[in-house]
Tab-separated table of C-alpha atoms and ligand atoms in Angstrom:
chain	number	residue	atom	x	y	z
A	28	MET	CA	14.015	1.932	55.168
A	29	GLU	CA	15.897	4.957	54.330
A	30	GLY	CA	15.921	7.952	56.145
A	31	PRO	CA	17.826	9.347	58.011
A	32	GLY	CA	19.598	6.826	60.333
A	33	SER	CA	19.182	4.337	58.413
A	34	ALA	CA	22.744	3.957	56.792
A	35	LEU	CA	24.276	1.244	57.102
A	36	ILE	CA	27.771	0.542	58.905
A	37	LEU	CA	30.021	-2.455	58.401
A	38	GLY	CA	32.197	-2.806	61.459
A	39	ILE	CA	35.085	-5.344	61.434
A	40	GLU	CA	37.661	-6.145	64.557
A	41	THR	CA	40.424	-8.495	64.544
A	42	SER	CA	42.494	-6.036	66.803
A	43	CYS	CA	43.022	-10.108	69.370
A	44	ASP	CA	41.882	-13.538	69.454
A	45	GLU	CA	38.315	-12.824	67.795
A	46	THR	CA	37.372	-12.238	64.821
A	47	ALA	CA	34.115	-10.637	64.601
A	48	ALA	CA	31.639	-8.438	61.790
A	49	ALA	CA	28.595	-6.193	62.066
A	50	LEU	CA	26.011	-3.870	60.610
A	51	VAL	CA	24.589	-1.361	62.695
A	52	THR	CA	22.643	1.309	61.536
A	53	GLU	CA	24.115	5.528	61.716
A	54	ALA	CA	21.036	5.317	64.178
A	55	GLY	CA	22.890	2.541	66.035
A	56	GLU	CA	20.746	-0.625	65.456
A	57	ILE	CA	22.352	-3.449	65.391
A	58	ARG	CA	21.562	-5.513	62.382
A	59	SER	CA	23.807	-9.203	62.990
A	60	SER	CA	26.867	-8.816	65.007
A	61	VAL	CA	29.230	-12.474	64.364
A	62	VAL	CA	31.749	-12.435	66.750
A	63	SER	CA	34.926	-16.085	65.779
A	64	SER	CA	36.027	-16.540	68.549
A	65	GLN	CA	39.130	-18.108	68.391
A	66	ALA	CA	39.839	-19.231	72.231
A	67	ASP	CA	39.771	-22.859	71.566
A	68	LEU	CA	42.620	-22.876	69.157
A	69	HIS	CA	44.767	-20.492	71.800
A	70	ALA	CA	43.994	-22.816	75.283
A	71	ARG	CA	46.080	-24.897	74.262
A	72	TYR	CA	48.796	-22.523	75.324
A	73	GLY	CA	47.520	-20.719	77.961
A	74	GLY	CA	46.719	-16.936	75.816
A	75	VAL	CA	46.921	-15.504	72.704
A	76	VAL	CA	49.709	-16.577	69.745
A	77	PRO	CA	50.001	-13.288	67.500
A	78	GLU	CA	50.723	-15.188	64.507
A	79	VAL	CA	48.857	-18.026	65.584
A	80	ALA	CA	45.970	-15.451	65.912
A	81	SER	CA	46.485	-13.435	62.462
A	82	ARG	CA	47.280	-16.489	60.586
A	83	ARG	CA	43.554	-17.658	61.636
A	84	HIS	CA	42.153	-14.510	61.381
A	85	LEU	CA	43.179	-14.663	57.963
A	86	GLU	CA	40.440	-17.682	57.403
A	87	LEU	CA	38.177	-16.400	59.398
A	88	VAL	CA	37.484	-13.066	58.386
A	89	THR	CA	35.757	-12.958	54.810
A	90	PRO	CA	33.478	-15.970	56.016
A	91	VAL	CA	32.368	-14.207	59.305
A	92	ILE	CA	31.853	-10.469	56.995
A	93	ARG	CA	29.805	-12.722	54.324
A	94	GLU	CA	28.053	-13.782	57.787
A	95	ALA	CA	26.637	-10.936	58.873
A	96	LEU	CA	26.250	-9.648	55.525
A	97	GLY	CA	23.331	-12.854	55.399
A	98	GLU	CA	21.891	-12.213	58.880
A	99	ALA	CA	21.268	-8.436	58.294
A	100	ARG	CA	20.240	-10.422	54.721
A	101	VAL	CA	22.090	-7.129	53.390
A	102	THR	CA	24.856	-7.599	50.817
A	103	LEU	CA	27.770	-5.104	50.120
A	104	GLU	CA	25.827	-3.082	48.145
A	105	ASP	CA	23.420	-1.812	51.231
A	106	VAL	CA	26.888	-0.844	52.763
A	107	ASP	CA	27.308	3.380	52.637
A	108	ARG	CA	30.597	3.183	55.451
A	109	VAL	CA	33.184	0.206	56.545
A	110	ALA	CA	34.561	0.603	59.869
A	111	VAL	CA	37.817	-1.198	61.164
A	112	THR	CA	40.015	-1.511	64.416
A	113	ASN	CA	43.194	0.182	63.464
A	114	GLY	CA	45.036	-0.193	66.780
A	115	PRO	CA	45.359	-0.687	69.972
A	116	GLY	CA	46.733	-4.626	69.100
A	117	LEU	CA	48.498	-7.222	68.150
A	118	ILE	CA	49.994	-5.057	65.230
A	119	GLY	CA	49.723	-8.846	62.398
A	120	ALA	CA	46.050	-9.672	63.655
A	121	LEU	CA	44.750	-5.667	63.241
A	122	LEU	CA	46.916	-5.648	59.894
A	123	VAL	CA	44.598	-8.538	58.945
A	124	GLY	CA	40.925	-6.612	59.477
A	125	LEU	CA	43.067	-3.697	58.006
A	126	ALA	CA	43.516	-5.086	54.460
A	127	ALA	CA	40.062	-7.144	54.926
A	128	ALA	CA	37.982	-3.351	55.501
A	129	LYS	CA	40.533	-1.130	52.490
A	130	ALA	CA	39.970	-3.965	49.941
A	131	VAL	CA	35.797	-4.441	51.063
A	132	ALA	CA	34.890	-0.492	50.977
A	133	TRP	CA	37.342	-0.082	48.069
A	134	SER	CA	35.679	-2.315	45.333
A	135	ARG	CA	33.236	-0.015	46.507
A	136	ARG	CA	34.783	3.512	46.690
A	137	LEU	CA	33.058	3.749	49.945
A	138	PRO	CA	34.674	6.156	52.854
A	139	LEU	CA	36.363	4.252	55.121
A	140	VAL	CA	36.261	4.808	58.936
A	141	PRO	CA	39.342	3.574	61.398
A	142	VAL	CA	38.269	4.072	64.997
A	143	ASP	CA	40.696	3.352	67.711
A	144	HIS	CA	39.473	-0.500	70.007
A	145	LEU	CA	39.291	1.932	72.734
A	146	ASP	CA	36.861	3.846	71.494
A	147	GLY	CA	35.026	1.144	70.057
A	148	HIS	CA	35.020	-0.484	73.821
A	149	VAL	CA	33.489	2.757	75.058
A	150	ALA	CA	30.551	3.335	71.785
A	151	SER	CA	29.478	-0.279	72.790
A	152	LEU	CA	27.724	2.173	75.932
A	153	TYR	CA	25.816	3.971	72.206
A	154	LEU	CA	24.142	1.493	71.098
A	155	GLN	CA	20.691	0.302	70.980
A	156	PRO	CA	17.460	-0.336	72.735
A	157	ASP	CA	19.374	1.398	75.983
A	158	PRO	CA	22.135	3.958	74.601
A	159	LEU	CA	23.070	5.756	77.495
A	160	GLU	CA	24.129	9.710	76.847
A	161	PRO	CA	27.804	11.094	77.743
A	162	PRO	CA	28.703	12.365	80.074
A	163	PHE	CA	29.365	9.307	82.087
A	164	LEU	CA	32.746	8.422	84.370
A	165	CYS	CA	33.520	5.137	82.728
A	166	LEU	CA	35.387	1.636	83.551
A	167	LEU	CA	37.152	0.398	80.846
A	168	ALA	CA	39.043	-3.221	82.294
A	169	SER	CA	39.774	-5.838	79.303
A	170	GLY	CA	42.374	-8.139	78.506
A	171	GLY	CA	44.733	-5.501	77.685
A	172	HIS	CA	43.200	-2.276	79.038
A	173	THR	CA	42.740	-1.189	82.873
A	174	LEU	CA	41.289	2.743	82.631
A	175	LEU	CA	39.128	5.349	83.954
A	176	VAL	CA	37.859	7.442	81.647
A	177	ASP	CA	35.556	10.463	81.999
A	178	VAL	CA	33.989	10.539	78.515
A	179	PRO	CA	33.095	14.189	77.761
A	180	ALA	CA	30.798	13.580	74.665
A	181	HIS	CA	30.690	10.820	72.173
A	182	GLY	CA	34.253	10.519	69.955
A	183	ALA	CA	36.018	12.021	73.323
A	184	PHE	CA	37.391	10.613	76.530
A	185	ASP	CA	40.055	11.466	78.900
A	186	VAL	CA	42.456	9.603	80.896
A	187	LEU	CA	42.050	10.204	84.555
A	188	GLY	CA	43.626	6.679	86.602
A	189	THR	CA	45.175	3.187	84.446
A	190	THR	CA	46.968	-0.149	85.638
A	191	LEU	CA	50.600	0.450	86.750
A	192	ASP	CA	51.346	-3.197	85.748
A	193	ASP	CA	48.727	-5.698	84.161
A	194	ALA	CA	45.392	-5.635	83.151
A	195	ALA	CA	41.942	-6.538	85.171
A	196	GLY	CA	41.775	-9.238	82.294
A	197	GLU	CA	44.722	-9.617	81.931
A	198	ALA	CA	45.092	-10.752	85.831
A	199	PHE	CA	42.149	-12.935	86.361
A	200	ASP	CA	44.055	-14.718	83.129
A	201	LYS	CA	46.897	-15.317	84.506
A	202	GLY	CA	44.983	-16.374	87.540
A	203	ALA	CA	43.652	-19.238	86.210
A	204	ARG	CA	46.288	-19.625	84.634
A	205	LEU	CA	47.938	-20.765	88.181
A	206	LEU	CA	44.414	-22.570	89.200
A	207	GLY	CA	44.409	-25.128	86.673
A	208	LEU	CA	41.990	-23.516	85.352
A	209	GLY	CA	40.749	-23.001	80.472
A	210	TYR	CA	41.541	-19.761	79.091
A	211	PRO	CA	40.291	-16.957	78.521
A	212	GLY	CA	40.180	-17.667	82.299
A	213	GLY	CA	38.112	-14.556	83.356
A	214	ALA	CA	35.069	-16.170	82.529
A	215	GLU	CA	35.721	-19.231	84.263
A	216	ILE	CA	37.289	-18.125	87.365
A	217	ASP	CA	34.014	-15.817	87.614
A	218	ARG	CA	31.607	-19.421	86.974
A	219	LEU	CA	34.418	-21.325	89.736
A	220	ALA	CA	34.078	-18.518	91.944
A	221	ARG	CA	30.377	-18.507	92.862
A	222	GLU	CA	31.007	-22.129	94.642
A	223	GLY	CA	33.088	-20.502	97.243
A	224	ASP	CA	34.195	-18.231	99.601
A	225	PRO	CA	35.369	-14.985	98.859
A	226	GLU	CA	36.172	-14.740	102.732
A	227	ALA	CA	38.919	-17.945	102.851
A	228	PHE	CA	42.257	-15.750	102.859
A	229	ASP	CA	43.823	-12.769	103.103
A	230	PHE	CA	44.742	-11.086	99.807
A	231	PRO	CA	45.722	-7.918	99.048
A	232	VAL	CA	43.945	-4.851	97.260
A	233	ALA	CA	46.797	-2.532	96.193
A	234	ARG	CA	47.354	0.782	97.697
A	235	VAL	CA	48.508	2.747	94.595
A	236	PRO	CA	48.244	6.940	94.862
A	237	GLY	CA	45.598	8.664	92.534
A	238	LEU	CA	43.571	6.936	90.813
A	239	ASP	CA	45.557	4.570	88.875
A	240	PHE	CA	45.366	0.329	89.545
A	241	SER	CA	48.129	-2.644	90.085
A	242	PHE	CA	46.697	-6.143	90.561
A	243	SER	CA	50.417	-7.820	90.551
A	244	GLY	CA	50.393	-7.926	95.017
A	245	VAL	CA	47.459	-10.278	94.254
A	246	LYS	CA	48.825	-11.966	91.696
A	247	THR	CA	51.883	-12.493	94.209
A	248	ALA	CA	49.954	-13.735	96.949
A	249	LEU	CA	47.895	-15.904	94.848
A	250	LEU	CA	50.912	-17.202	93.887
A	251	TYR	CA	52.469	-17.913	97.486
A	252	THR	CA	48.981	-19.626	98.182
A	253	VAL	CA	49.079	-22.473	95.454
A	254	ARG	CA	52.021	-23.404	96.452
A	255	ASP	CA	51.848	-23.027	99.698
A	256	LEU	CA	48.323	-25.321	99.340
A	257	GLY	CA	50.358	-28.316	97.396
A	258	GLY	CA	48.153	-31.530	97.608
A	259	GLU	CA	45.338	-29.798	99.788
A	260	LEU	CA	44.905	-27.202	96.102
A	261	GLU	CA	42.033	-28.892	94.078
A	262	ALA	CA	39.635	-29.095	97.694
A	263	ARG	CA	40.204	-24.989	97.649
A	264	LYS	CA	39.804	-24.273	94.326
A	265	ALA	CA	36.299	-22.499	94.348
A	266	ASP	CA	37.786	-20.677	97.198
A	267	LEU	CA	40.401	-19.159	96.029
A	268	ALA	CA	39.327	-18.380	92.696
A	269	ALA	CA	36.155	-16.299	94.771
A	270	THR	CA	38.717	-14.830	96.927
A	271	TYR	CA	41.117	-13.633	94.282
A	272	GLN	CA	38.102	-12.387	91.988
A	273	ARG	CA	36.231	-10.935	95.365
A	274	ALA	CA	40.359	-8.602	95.223
A	275	ILE	CA	40.040	-7.695	91.523
A	276	VAL	CA	36.716	-6.842	92.072
A	277	GLN	CA	36.917	-4.427	95.087
A	278	ALA	CA	39.816	-2.367	93.777
A	279	LEU	CA	37.752	-1.613	90.717
A	280	VAL	CA	34.407	-0.868	92.781
A	281	ARG	CA	36.911	1.293	95.099
A	282	ARG	CA	38.557	3.555	92.227
A	283	THR	CA	35.877	4.129	90.326
A	284	ARG	CA	33.483	5.243	93.623
A	285	GLU	CA	36.259	7.478	93.803
A	286	ALA	CA	36.452	8.943	91.226
A	287	ALA	CA	33.460	9.204	90.709
A	288	GLU	CA	33.376	11.092	94.042
A	289	GLN	CA	36.218	13.676	93.126
A	290	THR	CA	34.952	14.240	89.978
A	291	GLY	CA	31.144	14.517	90.189
A	292	ALA	CA	30.283	11.953	87.560
A	293	GLU	CA	26.322	11.774	87.657
A	294	ARG	CA	26.227	8.359	85.784
A	295	ILE	CA	28.849	5.392	86.262
A	296	ALA	CA	29.380	3.001	83.030
A	297	VAL	CA	31.255	0.030	82.335
A	298	VAL	CA	32.838	-2.038	79.356
A	299	GLY	CA	35.115	-3.935	78.417
A	300	GLY	CA	35.410	-7.614	78.808
A	301	VAL	CA	36.091	-7.875	82.741
A	302	ALA	CA	32.158	-5.674	82.419
A	303	ALA	CA	30.796	-9.670	81.947
A	304	ASN	CA	31.939	-9.736	85.645
A	305	SER	CA	28.664	-11.060	87.964
A	306	GLU	CA	30.836	-10.031	90.505
A	307	LEU	CA	31.460	-6.490	89.543
A	308	ARG	CA	28.441	-6.243	87.737
A	309	ALA	CA	26.582	-6.981	91.101
A	310	ALA	CA	28.733	-5.003	92.521
A	311	LEU	CA	28.909	-1.444	90.687
A	312	PRO	CA	24.838	-2.068	90.446
A	313	GLU	CA	25.002	2.161	90.059
A	314	ALA	CA	27.035	1.447	86.793
A	315	LYS	CA	25.299	1.008	83.187
A	316	ALA	CA	26.970	-2.260	81.605
A	317	PRO	CA	26.110	-3.423	78.286
A	318	PRO	CA	25.098	-6.534	77.731
A	319	LEU	CA	27.147	-9.609	77.747
A	320	ALA	CA	27.979	-10.159	74.515
A	321	LEU	CA	28.578	-6.181	73.677
A	322	CYS	CA	31.298	-6.826	76.808
A	323	THR	CA	33.731	-8.901	75.290
A	324	ASP	CA	35.591	-8.447	71.818
A	325	ASN	CA	33.275	-7.820	69.119
A	326	ALA	CA	32.342	-5.502	65.517
A	327	ALA	CA	29.283	-3.913	67.348
A	328	MET	CA	31.092	-1.992	69.394
A	329	ILE	CA	33.374	-0.556	66.343
A	330	ALA	CA	30.779	0.294	63.857
A	331	SER	CA	29.512	1.959	66.953
A	332	ALA	CA	31.960	4.322	66.850
A	333	ALA	CA	32.241	5.278	63.866
A	334	ARG	CA	29.566	6.407	64.221
A	335	TYR	CA	31.203	9.664	65.759
A	336	GLY	CA	35.070	8.742	63.926
A	337	GLU	CA	35.800	10.748	60.307
A	338	ALA	CA	35.144	8.640	57.729
A	339	ILE	CA	37.715	8.824	54.824
A	340	PRO	CA	36.650	9.774	51.346
A	341	SER	CA	37.616	6.389	48.726
A	342	PRO	CA	40.990	6.008	48.390
A	343	GLY	CA	42.654	7.771	50.968
A	344	TYR	CA	42.454	4.628	53.148
A	345	LEU	CA	44.401	2.794	51.061
A	346	ALA	CA	47.605	3.624	53.004
A	347	LEU	CA	46.140	3.418	56.823
A	348	ASP	CA	48.266	1.228	58.837
A	349	ALA	CA	47.562	-0.257	61.994
A	350	TYR	CA	49.663	0.767	65.610
A	351	ALA	CA	49.868	-1.670	68.676
A	352	SER	CA	49.427	0.641	70.905
A	353	ALA	CA	48.170	3.701	71.961
A	354	LEU	CA	48.736	5.979	70.999
B	6	KG4	O1	37.163	-7.000	75.862
B	6	KG4	P1	38.051	-8.155	75.328
B	6	KG4	O2	37.087	-9.291	74.821
B	6	KG4	O3	39.740	-8.159	74.993
B	6	KG4	C1	40.283	-7.274	75.217
B	6	KG4	O4	40.111	-5.821	74.472
B	6	KG4	O5	41.596	-7.076	76.027
B	6	KG4	O6	38.287	-8.699	77.186
B	6	KG4	C2	38.900	-9.958	77.201
B	6	KG4	C3	39.264	-10.358	78.944
B	6	KG4	C4	40.028	-10.857	79.241
B	6	KG4	O7	40.905	-11.339	80.189
B	6	KG4	C5	38.596	-11.914	79.648
B	6	KG4	O8	39.730	-13.252	81.106
B	6	KG4	C6	37.592	-11.176	80.114
B	6	KG4	O9	38.341	-10.078	79.842
B	6	KG4	N1	36.056	-11.312	80.697
B	6	KG4	C7	36.504	-11.485	82.704
B	6	KG4	C8	35.137	-12.127	81.839
B	6	KG4	N2	34.114	-12.460	81.060
B	6	KG4	C9	35.681	-12.139	79.917
B	6	KG4	N3	36.910	-11.529	82.773
B	6	KG4	C10	36.005	-11.685	84.657
B	6	KG4	N4	35.097	-12.660	84.330
B	6	KG4	C11	34.730	-12.569	82.997
B	6	KG4	N5	33.148	-13.150	83.341
B	7	ZN	ZN1	38.713	-5.432	73.695
């Protein structure tokens, strides 16, 4: 299929503990999206170990790219552009994806589009079959970030609020650890919370000025409650998970609605790993959320963002660097 919109973008994502590759058309159709999670590898440490992640990305990146090409029934010959996350994230992990992307692009003299991971999460909303058109207000909640952003156009956003301490996903992961649940913790708390009473305990919802967030108070409340419960913890775990999740979700929902009111936004969206949370999705029915597989890290969203980013012609990208923190 030739013609406008059929150009093929190979996306590569290795910013944290997911090794991912995807093929997406210029029109935003996903031809394939392969995500190899390293969660099991890091589970015994209760979090991502950067050096372990880099080494694993190195082993996985080529097979994952091959699998994405195979699933889309194409070869490198069919690829028109390469897109890669070059920040923010774990620097060693990012460098593996960036080196792979440079090698693939340069071998065929293809252009390369560096993609900011946060732009990638927002661009998960631009994929077919049901793309969202800017402008909209977006809550971006993941393991590394919690931001409220105004999205005026494709490829752009203005930050309205951010977390003053932990990211929402990080709060989920740390809470899960306190409860002795597996890693990553968000999905585990989500599952266990369904069996519990969200009003069983009294957890605070932080009141910080403006449109910022804070999750340290609720985390401390959970820590003390777990300590006080002692031997009773096991019997109250589901109630604790439900109460903890309710507090985090309420904080996210309140701030998002306040931001919508202040900016007069007509459309709201939620993206990032925490957007997979079932209570958050139910509590914000007016918000558009990507399908679950596009909430957590993936490369389809990176290829999607590249549709609106600037492509660097070959070989200008060979000197391109990765960055660990938001620019
Ligand atoms: O977007 P993501 O895959 O990676 C980052 O860019 O950080 O987000 C991962 C985060 C983890 O903290 C994980 O616990 C959280 O998303 N998460 C969830 C759920 N699924 C993943 N949090 C709450 N409920 C879920 N169902
Ligand atoms: Zn992410």
